[in-house]
Short mmCIF file of C-alpha atoms in Angstrom, two decimals:
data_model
loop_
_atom_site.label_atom_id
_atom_site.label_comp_id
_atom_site.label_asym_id
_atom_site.label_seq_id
_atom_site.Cartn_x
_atom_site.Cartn_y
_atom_site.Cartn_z
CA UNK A 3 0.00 0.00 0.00
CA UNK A 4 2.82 2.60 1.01
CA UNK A 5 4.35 1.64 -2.34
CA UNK A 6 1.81 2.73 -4.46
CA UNK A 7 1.51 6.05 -3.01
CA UNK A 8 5.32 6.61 -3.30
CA UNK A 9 5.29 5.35 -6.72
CA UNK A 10 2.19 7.70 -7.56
CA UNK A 11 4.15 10.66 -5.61
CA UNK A 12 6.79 10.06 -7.72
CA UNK A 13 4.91 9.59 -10.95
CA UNK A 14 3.11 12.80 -10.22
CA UNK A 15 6.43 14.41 -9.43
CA UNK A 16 8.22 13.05 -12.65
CA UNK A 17 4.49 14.43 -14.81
CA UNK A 18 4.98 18.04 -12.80
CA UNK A 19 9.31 18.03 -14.16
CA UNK A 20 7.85 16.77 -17.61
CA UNK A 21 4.97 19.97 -17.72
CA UNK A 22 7.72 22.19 -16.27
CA UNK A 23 10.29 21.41 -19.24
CA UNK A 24 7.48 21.66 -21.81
CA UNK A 25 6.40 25.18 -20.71
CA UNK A 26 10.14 26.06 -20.54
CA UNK A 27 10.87 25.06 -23.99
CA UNK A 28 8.26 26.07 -25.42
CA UNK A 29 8.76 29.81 -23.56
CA UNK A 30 12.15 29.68 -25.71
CA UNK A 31 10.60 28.47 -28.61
CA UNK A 32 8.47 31.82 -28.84
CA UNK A 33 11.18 33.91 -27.67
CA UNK A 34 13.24 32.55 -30.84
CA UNK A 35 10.26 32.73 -33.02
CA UNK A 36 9.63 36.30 -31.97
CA UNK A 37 13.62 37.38 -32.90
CA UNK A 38 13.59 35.33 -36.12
CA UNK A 39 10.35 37.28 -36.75
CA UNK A 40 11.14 40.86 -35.84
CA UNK A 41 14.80 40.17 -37.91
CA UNK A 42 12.46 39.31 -41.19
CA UNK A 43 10.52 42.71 -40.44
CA UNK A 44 13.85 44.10 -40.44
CA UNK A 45 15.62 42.57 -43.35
CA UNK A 46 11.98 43.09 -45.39
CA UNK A 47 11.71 47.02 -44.52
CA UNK A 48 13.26 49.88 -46.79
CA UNK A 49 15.51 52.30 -45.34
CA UNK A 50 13.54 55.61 -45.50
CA UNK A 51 15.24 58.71 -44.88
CA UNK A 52 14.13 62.24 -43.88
CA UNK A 53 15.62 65.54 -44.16
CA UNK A 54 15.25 68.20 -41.39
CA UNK A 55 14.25 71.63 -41.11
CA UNK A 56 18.12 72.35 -40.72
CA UNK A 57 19.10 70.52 -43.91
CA UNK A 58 20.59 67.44 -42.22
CA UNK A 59 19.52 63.79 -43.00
CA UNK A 60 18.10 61.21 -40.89
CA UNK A 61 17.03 57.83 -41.03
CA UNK A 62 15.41 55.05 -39.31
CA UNK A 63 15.46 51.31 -39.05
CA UNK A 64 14.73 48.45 -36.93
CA UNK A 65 17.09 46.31 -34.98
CA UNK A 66 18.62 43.19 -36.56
CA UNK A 67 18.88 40.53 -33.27
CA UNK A 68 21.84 37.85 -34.66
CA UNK A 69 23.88 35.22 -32.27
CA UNK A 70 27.80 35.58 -32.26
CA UNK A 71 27.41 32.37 -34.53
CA UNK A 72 25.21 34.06 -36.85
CA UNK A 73 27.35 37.24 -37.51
CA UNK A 74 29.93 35.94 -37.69
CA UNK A 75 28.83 32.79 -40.29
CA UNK A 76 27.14 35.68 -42.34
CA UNK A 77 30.11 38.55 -42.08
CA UNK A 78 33.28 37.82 -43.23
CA UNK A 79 34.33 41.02 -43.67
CA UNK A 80 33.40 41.94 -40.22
CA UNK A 81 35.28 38.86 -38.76
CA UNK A 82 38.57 40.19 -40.70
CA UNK A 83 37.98 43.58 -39.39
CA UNK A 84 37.99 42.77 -35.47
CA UNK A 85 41.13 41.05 -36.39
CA UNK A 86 42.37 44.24 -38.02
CA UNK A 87 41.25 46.28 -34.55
CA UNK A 88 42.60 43.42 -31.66
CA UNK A 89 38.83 42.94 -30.78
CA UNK A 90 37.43 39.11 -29.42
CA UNK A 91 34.64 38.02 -31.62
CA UNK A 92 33.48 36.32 -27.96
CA UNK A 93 33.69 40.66 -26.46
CA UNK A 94 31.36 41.82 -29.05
CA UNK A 95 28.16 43.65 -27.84
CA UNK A 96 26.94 45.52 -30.19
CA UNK A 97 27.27 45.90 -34.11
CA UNK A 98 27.22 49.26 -36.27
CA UNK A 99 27.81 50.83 -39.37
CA UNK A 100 26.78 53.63 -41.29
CA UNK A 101 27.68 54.52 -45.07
CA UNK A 102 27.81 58.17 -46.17
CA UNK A 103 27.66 59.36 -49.47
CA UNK A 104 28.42 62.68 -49.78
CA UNK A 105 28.27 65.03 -52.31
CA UNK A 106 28.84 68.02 -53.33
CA UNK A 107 28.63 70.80 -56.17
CA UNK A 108 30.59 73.74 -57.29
CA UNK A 109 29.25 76.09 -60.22
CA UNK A 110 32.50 77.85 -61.03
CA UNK A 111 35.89 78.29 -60.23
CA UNK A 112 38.14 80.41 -61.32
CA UNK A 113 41.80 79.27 -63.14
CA UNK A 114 44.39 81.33 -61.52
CA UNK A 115 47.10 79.77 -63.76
CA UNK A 116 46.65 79.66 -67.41
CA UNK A 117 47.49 77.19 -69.32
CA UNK A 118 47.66 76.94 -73.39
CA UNK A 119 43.97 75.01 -74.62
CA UNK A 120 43.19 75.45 -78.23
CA UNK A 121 40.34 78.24 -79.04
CA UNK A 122 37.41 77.61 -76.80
CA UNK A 123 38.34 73.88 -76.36
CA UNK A 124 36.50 72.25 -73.52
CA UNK A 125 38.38 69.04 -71.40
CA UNK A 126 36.37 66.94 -69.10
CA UNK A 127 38.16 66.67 -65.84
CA UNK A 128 37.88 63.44 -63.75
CA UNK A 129 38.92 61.71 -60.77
CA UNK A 130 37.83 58.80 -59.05
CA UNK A 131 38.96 56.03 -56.59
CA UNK A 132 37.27 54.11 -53.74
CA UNK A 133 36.61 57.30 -51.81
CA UNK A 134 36.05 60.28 -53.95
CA UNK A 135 35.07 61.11 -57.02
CA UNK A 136 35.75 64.30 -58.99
CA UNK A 137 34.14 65.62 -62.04
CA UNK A 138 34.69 68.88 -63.67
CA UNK A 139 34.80 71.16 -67.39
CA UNK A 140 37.40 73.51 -68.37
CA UNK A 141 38.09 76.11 -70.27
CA UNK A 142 40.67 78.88 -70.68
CA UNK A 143 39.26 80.76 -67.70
CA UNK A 144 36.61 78.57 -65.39
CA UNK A 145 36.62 75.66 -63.96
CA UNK A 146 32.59 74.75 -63.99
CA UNK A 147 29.96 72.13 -63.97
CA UNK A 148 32.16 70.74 -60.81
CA UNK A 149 31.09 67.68 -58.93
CA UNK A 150 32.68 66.39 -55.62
CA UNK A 151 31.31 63.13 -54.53
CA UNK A 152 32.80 61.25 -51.26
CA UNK A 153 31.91 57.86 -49.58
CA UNK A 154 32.52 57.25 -46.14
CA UNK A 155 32.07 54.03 -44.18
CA UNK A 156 31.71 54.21 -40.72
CA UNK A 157 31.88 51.05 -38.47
CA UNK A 158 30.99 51.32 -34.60
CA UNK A 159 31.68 48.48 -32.61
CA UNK A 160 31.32 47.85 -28.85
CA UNK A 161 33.14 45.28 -26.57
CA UNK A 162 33.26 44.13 -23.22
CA UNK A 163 36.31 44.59 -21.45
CA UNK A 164 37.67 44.52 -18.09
CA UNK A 165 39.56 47.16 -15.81
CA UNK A 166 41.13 44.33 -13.59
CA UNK A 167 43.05 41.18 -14.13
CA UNK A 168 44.38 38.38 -12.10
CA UNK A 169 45.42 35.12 -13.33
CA UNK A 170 41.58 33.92 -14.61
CA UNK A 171 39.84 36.10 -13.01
CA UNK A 172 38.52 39.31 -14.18
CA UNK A 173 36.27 42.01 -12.76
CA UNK A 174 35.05 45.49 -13.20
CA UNK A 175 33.92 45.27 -16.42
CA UNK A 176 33.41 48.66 -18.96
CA UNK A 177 32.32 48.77 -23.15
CA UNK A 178 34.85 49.90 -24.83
CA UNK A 179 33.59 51.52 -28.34
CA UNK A 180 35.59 51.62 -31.62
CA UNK A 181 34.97 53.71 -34.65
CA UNK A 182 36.08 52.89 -37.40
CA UNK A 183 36.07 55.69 -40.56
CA UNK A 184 37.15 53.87 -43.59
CA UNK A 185 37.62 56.92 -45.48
CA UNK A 186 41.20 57.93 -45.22
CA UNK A 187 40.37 61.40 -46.50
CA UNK A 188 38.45 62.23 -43.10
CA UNK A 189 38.95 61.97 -39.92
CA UNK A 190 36.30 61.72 -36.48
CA UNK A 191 36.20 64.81 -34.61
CA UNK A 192 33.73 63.85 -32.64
CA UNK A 193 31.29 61.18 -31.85
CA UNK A 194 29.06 60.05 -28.97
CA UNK A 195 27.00 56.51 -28.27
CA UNK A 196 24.42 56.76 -25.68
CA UNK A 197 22.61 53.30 -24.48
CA UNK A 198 19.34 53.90 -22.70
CA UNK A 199 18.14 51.08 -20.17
#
């Protein structure tokens, strides 16, 4: 008789473990369906930009959620650039970069030095590499119809790090956050990264 009711305790005990994993499982289960769907919205939405009242730009997008696995299976380029910088693929926190095209145009200029060009011969000036690209007209006079057009990538990139060390054991930990600007025309003169909690 006292068997029985042990073995039913126990059987009741083993069904309450078995319900217990189920609703656990099935709590990550959404929570991985839920990332997996938000990153589609992401990947499926157009970036849309704006510009302001004060002639800047701005846009807005949605959060991409990948594992360490992920980005790094997916970004190769990213994987040789942490190399480049001394960062741990196993510190990274946080993932950013931002392309800007920039561009900009120039009626006239004036030709201080003159050079010798044939009666009002026109010659196409142009420049370009990875970085900039120049356009411009000549004559014997002007400089005119100028384009400047620049392209600047820039890569933010946040790690964990720690402030003490001894043997295995590390504490006080801090984010340490590179920029990157792989434009080597330009430089950062200032920047600023603000998480919110």
């Amino acid at each position: 008789m006292m068997t029985k009711k042990i073995n039913r305790v126990v059987a009741y005990v083993l069904l309450l473990v078995a319900v217990l994993l189920i609703i656990y499982s099935n709590s990550r289960i959404r929570q991985e369906n839920k990332r997996l769907k938000d990153n589609q919205t992401a990947l499926m939405k157009r970036i849309q930009g704006q510009t302001l009242k004060d002639g800047t730009h701005k846009v807005e997008i949605e959060r991409l959620t990948l594992t360490k696995d992920e980005l790094e299976e997916y970004n190769s380029v990213l994987s040789d650039e942490l190399k480049q910088l001394k960062i741990k693929y196993k510190r990274l926190q946080q993932y950013q970069q931002t392309s800007i095209v920039g561009e900009y145009r120039i009626d006239t200029v004036e030709i201080i030095k003159e050079v010798a060009i044939a009666n009002d011969t026109v010659i196409h000036l142009r420049y370009a590499d990875d970085y900039i690209s120049i356009y411009g007209e000549t004559d014997r006079e002007r400089l005119y119809n100028m384009a400047i057009t620049t392209y600047d990538t820039i890569t933010t990139l946040v790690s964990k790090e720690y402030r003490k060390r001894f043997l295995f054991f590390r504490w006080r930990p801090y984010y340490k956050i590179t920029i990157h600007n792989k434009n080597p025309y330009s430089k950062i003169t200032n920047a600023e990264y603000v998480e919110i909690k």
